[in-house]
Coordinates of C-alpha atoms and ligand atoms in Angstrom, one line a residue:
M1 CA 32.4 32.1 28.2
R2 CA 29.9 35.5 29.2
D3 CA 32.3 38.0 29.4
C4 CA 33.6 37.0 25.3
F5 CA 30.0 36.6 24.3
E6 CA 29.7 40.2 25.7
K7 CA 32.2 41.6 23.2
K8 CA 30.3 40.6 20.1
R9 CA 27.0 41.9 18.5
T10 CA 24.1 39.3 19.1
P11 CA 22.2 37.8 17.8
F12 CA 24.6 35.1 16.7
Y13 CA 25.4 31.4 17.1
Y14 CA 28.1 29.8 19.2
Y15 CA 29.8 26.5 18.3
D16 CA 31.6 24.7 21.1
T17 CA 34.3 22.7 19.1
E18 CA 35.8 21.3 22.1
L19 CA 32.4 19.4 22.5
L20 CA 32.3 19.0 18.9
A21 CA 35.8 17.1 19.2
E22 CA 34.4 15.1 21.9
T23 CA 31.3 14.1 20.1
L24 CA 33.4 13.3 16.8
A25 CA 35.4 10.9 18.7
A26 CA 32.7 9.6 20.4
I27 CA 31.3 8.9 16.9
K28 CA 34.7 7.2 15.7
R29 CA 35.1 4.7 18.8
E30 CA 31.9 3.1 17.2
T31 CA 32.2 2.8 14.0
D32 CA 36.0 2.1 14.0
K33 CA 35.5 -1.2 15.8
H34 CA 33.7 -2.2 12.8
E35 CA 35.6 -3.2 9.1
G36 CA 33.5 -0.6 6.1
W37 CA 31.8 1.0 8.8
H38 CA 31.9 5.1 7.1
L39 CA 30.6 8.1 8.4
H40 CA 28.9 11.1 5.9
Y41 CA 28.3 14.2 8.1
A42 CA 25.3 15.6 7.1
V43 CA 25.8 18.5 5.7
K44 CA 22.2 19.9 5.4
A45 CA 22.6 19.9 9.6
C46 CA 25.0 22.5 9.5
A47 CA 27.4 24.2 6.9
N48 CA 29.4 26.5 9.0
A49 CA 32.9 26.7 7.4
K50 CA 35.1 26.0 10.5
V51 CA 32.2 22.8 12.1
L52 CA 33.0 21.7 7.8
Q53 CA 36.6 21.7 8.3
Q54 CA 36.4 20.2 11.7
I55 CA 34.4 17.5 10.5
Q56 CA 36.7 16.9 7.8
R57 CA 39.7 16.9 9.8
S58 CA 38.8 14.2 12.5
G59 CA 38.0 11.7 8.8
F60 CA 34.4 12.1 8.1
G61 CA 32.7 12.2 4.8
A62 CA 29.6 14.6 3.6
D63 CA 26.6 13.8 3.0
C64 CA 25.1 16.5 0.8
V65 CA 22.0 17.3 -0.8
S66 CA 21.9 20.2 -3.2
G67 CA 25.1 21.5 -5.5
G68 CA 25.7 24.5 -3.3
E69 CA 26.3 21.8 -0.2
I70 CA 28.9 19.8 -2.8
R71 CA 31.2 23.3 -3.2
A72 CA 30.7 24.0 0.5
C73 CA 32.2 20.5 1.0
L74 CA 34.8 21.0 -1.8
K75 CA 35.8 24.3 -0.4
N76 CA 36.5 22.6 3.0
G77 CA 38.5 20.4 2.5
F78 CA 36.2 17.4 2.1
R79 CA 37.5 14.7 -0.8
P80 CA 35.1 14.2 -4.0
D81 CA 34.9 10.8 -3.5
D82 CA 33.9 11.0 0.1
I83 CA 31.1 13.1 -1.0
V84 CA 27.4 11.3 -1.8
F85 CA 24.6 13.3 -3.0
A86 CA 20.9 12.6 -2.0
G87 CA 17.8 14.8 -2.5
V88 CA 14.5 13.9 -4.6
G89 CA 14.9 17.5 -6.8
K90 CA 18.6 17.6 -8.6
A91 CA 18.4 19.9 -11.0
D92 CA 20.7 19.0 -13.9
W93 CA 23.5 21.6 -13.1
E94 CA 24.1 20.3 -9.5
I95 CA 24.2 16.5 -11.5
T96 CA 26.5 18.0 -13.8
T97 CA 28.6 19.9 -10.6
A98 CA 28.7 16.3 -9.2
L99 CA 29.8 14.4 -12.0
E100 CA 32.7 16.7 -12.6
S101 CA 34.0 16.9 -9.5
G102 CA 33.7 13.3 -9.1
I103 CA 31.7 12.6 -6.4
G104 CA 31.5 9.5 -4.5
Y105 CA 27.4 8.1 -5.9
F106 CA 24.6 9.6 -5.8
N107 CA 21.4 8.3 -4.0
V108 CA 19.0 8.4 -6.6
E109 CA 15.5 8.9 -5.8
S110 CA 13.5 8.5 -8.6
I111 CA 13.7 6.5 -12.3
P112 CA 13.1 10.1 -14.2
E113 CA 16.2 11.5 -12.4
L114 CA 18.2 8.3 -13.0
G115 CA 17.3 8.8 -16.7
V116 CA 18.6 12.3 -16.4
I117 CA 22.1 11.4 -14.3
S118 CA 22.3 8.7 -17.1
D119 CA 22.0 11.5 -20.1
I120 CA 23.7 14.0 -18.5
A121 CA 26.9 11.1 -17.7
T122 CA 26.8 9.9 -21.0
N123 CA 27.2 13.5 -22.7
M124 CA 30.1 14.2 -20.5
N125 CA 31.4 10.9 -21.4
K126 CA 31.7 9.6 -17.1
V127 CA 30.3 6.9 -15.3
A128 CA 27.7 7.8 -12.0
N129 CA 28.2 5.8 -9.1
V130 CA 24.4 5.7 -7.9
C131 CA 22.8 3.8 -4.4
F132 CA 19.2 3.8 -5.1
R133 CA 17.2 5.7 -2.1
I134 CA 14.4 3.0 -1.3
N135 CA 11.3 3.8 1.0
P136 CA 11.2 1.1 2.8
D137 CA 7.4 2.1 4.6
V138 CA 8.8 2.3 8.1
G139 CA 7.8 4.8 10.7
A140 CA 9.7 6.5 13.0
H141 CA 8.1 8.5 16.2
T142 CA 9.0 11.4 15.3
H143 CA 7.5 15.0 13.9
A144 CA 4.7 14.5 11.4
G145 CA 7.1 16.7 9.4
I146 CA 10.3 15.1 9.4
T147 CA 9.9 11.1 9.4
T148 CA 10.6 10.5 5.4
G149 CA 10.4 6.5 5.3
L150 CA 6.9 5.8 5.0
A151 CA 5.1 5.2 1.5
E152 CA 3.2 8.3 1.9
N153 CA 6.9 10.7 2.1
K154 CA 7.8 11.8 -1.3
F155 CA 11.3 10.7 -0.4
G156 CA 13.1 7.0 -2.8
I157 CA 11.8 4.6 -4.7
A158 CA 8.9 2.5 -3.5
K159 CA 10.3 -0.9 -2.1
E160 CA 8.1 -2.6 -5.0
D161 CA 9.7 -0.6 -7.8
M162 CA 13.7 -2.0 -6.4
I163 CA 14.3 -4.6 -8.7
D164 CA 13.5 -3.5 -11.3
V165 CA 14.9 -0.2 -11.1
I166 CA 18.4 -2.4 -10.3
R167 CA 17.6 -4.2 -13.7
L168 CA 17.2 -1.2 -15.6
S169 CA 20.4 0.9 -14.6
H170 CA 22.3 -2.6 -15.9
R171 CA 20.8 -1.3 -18.9
L172 CA 22.4 1.9 -18.6
P173 CA 26.1 2.0 -19.5
N174 CA 27.4 5.2 -17.8
I175 CA 25.4 3.9 -14.7
R176 CA 27.3 1.4 -11.9
F177 CA 24.4 0.3 -9.6
V178 CA 26.5 0.3 -6.2
G179 CA 24.5 0.2 -3.2
L180 CA 20.9 0.5 -1.6
H181 CA 20.3 3.9 0.4
F182 CA 17.9 4.3 3.6
H183 CA 16.6 7.5 5.5
I184 CA 13.5 6.9 7.7
G185 CA 13.7 10.6 9.8
S186 CA 15.0 12.6 12.1
Q187 CA 14.8 13.2 16.1
I188 CA 14.7 9.6 16.3
L189 CA 15.5 7.9 19.9
E190 CA 13.6 4.8 19.9
M191 CA 16.1 2.7 19.0
D192 CA 13.3 0.2 18.0
D193 CA 12.9 2.7 14.6
F194 CA 16.5 1.5 13.6
E195 CA 15.8 -1.9 14.2
A196 CA 12.8 -2.0 12.2
L197 CA 14.9 -0.6 9.5
C198 CA 17.2 -3.3 9.7
H199 CA 14.9 -6.1 9.3
R200 CA 13.4 -4.8 6.7
I201 CA 17.0 -3.6 5.0
N202 CA 17.1 -7.2 5.8
E203 CA 13.8 -8.3 3.9
L204 CA 15.1 -6.4 0.9
Q205 CA 18.9 -7.9 0.7
D206 CA 16.8 -11.6 0.5
Q207 CA 14.9 -10.7 -2.5
L208 CA 17.9 -9.3 -3.7
E209 CA 19.1 -12.2 -3.9
A210 CA 16.5 -14.5 -4.5
A211 CA 16.4 -11.9 -7.9
G212 CA 20.1 -13.1 -8.4
I213 CA 21.8 -9.6 -7.6
R214 CA 24.5 -9.8 -5.7
E215 CA 26.3 -6.1 -6.4
V216 CA 25.1 -4.2 -3.5
S217 CA 28.5 -3.2 -2.0
C218 CA 26.9 -0.3 -0.4
I219 CA 24.0 0.0 2.4
N220 CA 23.6 3.3 3.5
V221 CA 21.0 4.1 6.5
G222 CA 20.8 7.6 6.6
G223 CA 21.1 9.3 10.1
G224 CA 17.6 10.5 12.3
L225 CA 19.9 9.8 15.7
G226 CA 17.9 12.4 17.9
I227 CA 19.3 14.5 21.1
D228 CA 18.2 15.9 24.2
Y229 CA 16.5 19.0 23.8
E230 CA 15.1 19.2 27.3
H231 CA 18.5 18.3 29.0
P232 CA 21.6 19.5 26.9
D233 CA 24.1 19.3 29.7
D234 CA 22.9 15.3 30.7
A235 CA 23.5 14.5 27.4
P236 CA 25.8 16.3 25.6
V237 CA 27.2 13.8 23.6
P238 CA 24.6 11.8 22.2
D239 CA 24.0 7.8 22.8
F240 CA 26.2 6.7 20.2
K241 CA 26.8 3.3 21.3
S242 CA 23.7 2.4 21.6
Y243 CA 23.0 3.5 18.1
F244 CA 25.8 1.7 16.9
E245 CA 25.6 -1.3 18.7
T246 CA 21.8 -1.2 17.2
Y247 CA 22.8 -1.8 13.7
A248 CA 25.9 -3.9 14.5
K249 CA 23.3 -6.3 16.5
Y250 CA 20.1 -6.6 13.2
L251 CA 21.7 -5.5 10.2
K252 CA 22.7 -8.6 8.4
L253 CA 25.4 -7.6 6.2
R254 CA 27.5 -9.5 3.2
P255 CA 30.9 -10.1 4.1
H256 CA 32.2 -7.3 1.0
Q257 CA 29.4 -5.3 2.3
H258 CA 30.3 -1.5 3.4
L259 CA 27.7 0.0 5.7
H260 CA 27.8 3.9 5.5
F261 CA 26.0 6.3 7.7
E262 CA 24.6 10.0 7.6
L263 CA 24.0 11.6 11.3
G264 CA 23.6 15.3 11.3
R265 CA 22.1 16.5 14.6
A266 CA 23.3 13.7 16.6
V267 CA 26.7 15.6 15.2
V268 CA 26.2 18.9 15.7
G269 CA 23.0 20.0 17.3
Q270 CA 24.4 20.0 21.0
C271 CA 27.4 22.6 20.0
G272 CA 25.8 25.4 19.3
S273 CA 23.6 27.5 21.3
L274 CA 21.8 31.2 19.6
I275 CA 23.2 33.7 21.8
T276 CA 20.6 36.9 22.4
R277 CA 20.1 39.7 23.8
L278 CA 17.0 40.5 26.2
L279 CA 15.3 43.9 25.1
Y280 CA 12.8 44.6 27.0
V281 CA 10.7 42.9 30.0
K282 CA 7.1 43.2 29.0
Q283 CA 4.2 42.5 31.6
A284 CA 1.4 41.9 29.8
T285 CA -1.8 41.0 31.5
K286 CA -1.9 36.9 31.8
K287 CA 2.5 36.9 31.0
Q288 CA 5.5 38.5 31.3
F289 CA 7.2 38.6 27.9
A290 CA 11.1 38.1 27.2
I291 CA 11.5 40.4 24.1
V292 CA 15.5 38.9 23.0
D293 CA 16.9 40.4 19.7
A294 CA 17.0 36.8 17.9
G295 CA 14.0 35.8 16.0
M296 CA 12.5 33.3 14.1
T297 CA 14.8 34.5 11.1
D298 CA 17.7 33.0 13.2
L299 CA 16.0 30.1 14.6
I300 CA 13.1 28.7 12.7
R301 CA 13.0 25.3 14.3
P302 CA 10.2 26.7 17.4
A303 CA 8.0 28.4 14.7
L304 CA 8.5 25.6 12.0
Y305 CA 8.1 22.1 14.1
G306 CA 7.0 23.9 17.4
A307 CA 10.5 22.3 18.9
H308 CA 11.8 22.7 22.4
H309 CA 15.0 24.5 22.9
H310 CA 16.3 25.3 26.6
I311 CA 17.0 28.6 27.3
E312 CA 18.7 30.2 30.0
N313 CA 20.1 33.6 31.0
L314 CA 24.1 34.1 31.1
S315 CA 23.6 37.0 32.9
S316 CA 21.5 36.2 36.1
N317 CA 21.6 34.2 39.1
S318 CA 18.1 35.1 41.0
P319 CA 15.4 32.8 41.3
Q320 CA 13.5 31.9 38.4
Q321 CA 10.5 33.7 36.8
L322 CA 8.3 32.5 33.7
Y323 CA 8.1 33.8 30.4
D324 CA 7.4 33.9 26.8
I325 CA 10.7 34.5 25.2
V326 CA 9.6 35.4 22.0
G327 CA 11.6 37.5 19.2
P328 CA 11.3 40.6 17.4
V329 CA 9.2 39.3 14.0
C330 CA 6.5 40.1 13.3
E331 CA 4.7 36.8 13.7
S332 CA 3.2 36.0 16.3
S333 CA 4.8 31.9 15.9
D334 CA 8.1 34.2 16.8
T335 CA 7.7 32.2 20.0
F336 CA 10.8 30.7 21.3
A337 CA 9.1 29.4 24.1
K338 CA 5.9 30.2 26.4
D339 CA 6.1 29.9 29.9
F340 CA 9.4 28.8 30.4
P341 CA 11.6 29.4 33.8
L342 CA 14.3 31.7 33.3
A343 CA 16.8 33.3 36.3
E344 CA 14.9 36.6 36.7
A345 CA 15.7 38.9 33.1
K346 CA 16.5 42.0 33.2
R347 CA 16.9 44.7 30.2
G348 CA 20.6 44.0 28.9
D349 CA 20.7 40.0 30.0
L350 CA 22.3 37.4 28.0
L351 CA 20.4 34.5 27.1
A352 CA 21.7 30.8 25.3
I353 CA 19.1 29.1 23.4
R354 CA 20.6 25.7 23.5
S355 CA 21.3 22.3 21.3
A356 CA 21.2 25.0 17.9
G357 CA 23.8 23.5 16.1
A358 CA 21.8 21.5 13.8
Y359 CA 19.0 23.4 11.9
G360 CA 19.8 26.6 13.4
E361 CA 22.1 28.9 11.6
I362 CA 21.4 27.3 8.3
M363 CA 17.9 27.9 8.1
A364 CA 18.1 31.6 9.3
S365 CA 16.5 34.3 6.4
Q366 CA 16.1 37.7 6.0
Y367 CA 12.9 38.1 6.5
N368 CA 11.6 41.6 8.0
C369 CA 15.4 42.4 5.8
R370 CA 17.0 41.0 8.9
E371 CA 20.8 40.3 9.4
L372 CA 21.8 37.1 9.3
P373 CA 23.6 35.7 12.4
V374 CA 27.1 35.0 12.6
G375 CA 28.6 32.4 13.4
Y376 CA 31.7 32.2 16.0
T377 CA 33.5 29.0 17.5
T378 CA 35.1 28.7 20.5
E379 CA 38.6 30.0 18.8
D380 CA 37.3 32.6 17.8
F381 CA 37.0 33.7 21.2
L382 CA 40.2 32.5 22.3
S383 CA 42.2 34.4 19.1
S384 CA 40.6 37.4 20.0
S385 CA 42.5 37.5 23.2
E386 CA 43.9 40.7 23.0
D387 CA 40.6 42.8 23.6
M388 CA 39.6 40.6 26.6
P389 CA 39.6 42.3 30.2
T390 CA 42.5 41.2 31.9
A391 CA 42.6 39.8 35.3
D392 CA 43.4 43.2 36.7
T393 CA 40.5 45.2 35.1
E394 CA 38.2 42.9 36.0
Ligands
PLP1 C1 18.9 14.9 6.8 C2 19.1 13.8 6.4 C3 19.8 13.3 7.1 C4 20.7 13.5 8.2 O1 19.9 13.6 9.2 P1 19.7 13.5 10.7 O2 18.5 13.6 11.4 O3 20.4 14.9 11.4 O4 20.6 13.0 11.3 C5 20.8 12.3 6.6 N1 20.5 11.9 4.8 C6 19.5 12.5 4.5 C7 19.1 12.0 3.5 C8 18.7 13.1 5.0 O5 18.2 13.8 4.0

């Protein structure tokens, strides 16, 4: 790929659509074993149009957290009733957009939100399907910034309020209660965390039945499965088997119930790389810096979460040296890696920052008046084959 990459202005995102296809097929293989299991891709991980289209064509629905994401999904072929809509702060226009387009259901995160959806639905003479997002108070072994299922997090409705909220919804004629929604966090690699969620859901289902509430048709367990950032080539396709088997084993679904998943990172994370060019190698007293043309504006995860990404020099096979790999933005946190081993690098080399398909391009900003990075897929390089060097010019 490196020769093709040379033709494009850096930095840019590269999405390996063959790997994406393999990943989607691996998910399908596991979920198709079970009747009534559905996957809604969590669009916030990556909303690149070509990536969305490929995911849609593979038969996935979408999990949106904003009106903008709903629009992006409709534009890229998702059927409205395959879209679900979560988020703690849904604005009126977003609720209206969702009702107008006829999405599958809302994942409602508070009582005030339920009231507003009810009012808007009544005015529009529509019925809104709702799942309640319940905060399961289950911890996850992940970064504090991305746990969402603890009582102290801002997400969802306290589990103690679950029954009252459902009863309240029964009194609202333009609201139809369809189920329960959960999401405990992101980049979770311990199957125990998902198992704990299953046990909590089983408890809550028992409580509902004891209270005579039997119309829960949908259990949505969110997403959160992590990927291997250290060794992207060892596990290009995440361990979906263990993940889905955990739910099959521990979650006690009632016969009529559908199980919905909302994976984001695990679907697209390993398929994307941020391709950047080395501008300067700068020798400092204690370090050498590899200064690249991508910055925290293109990929903010290292600056925001201290996230680790594997980085490789695509242009060199020389022995490795240690570099601090940094961007050009005027912030010290604009650092991709410290003391990272890289094949000896020189000005002009192309570097790949791996595992950047999720929460990469979509989080890009224009700080320092920088341009947003472009996202290319494998097909973009195949289709422009006319301007590639032919074998005899190489
Ligand atoms: C972010 C999010 C997801 C996806 O999380 P991943 O860790 O990327 O799988 C799923 N559901 C909800 C409600 C989310 O906010």
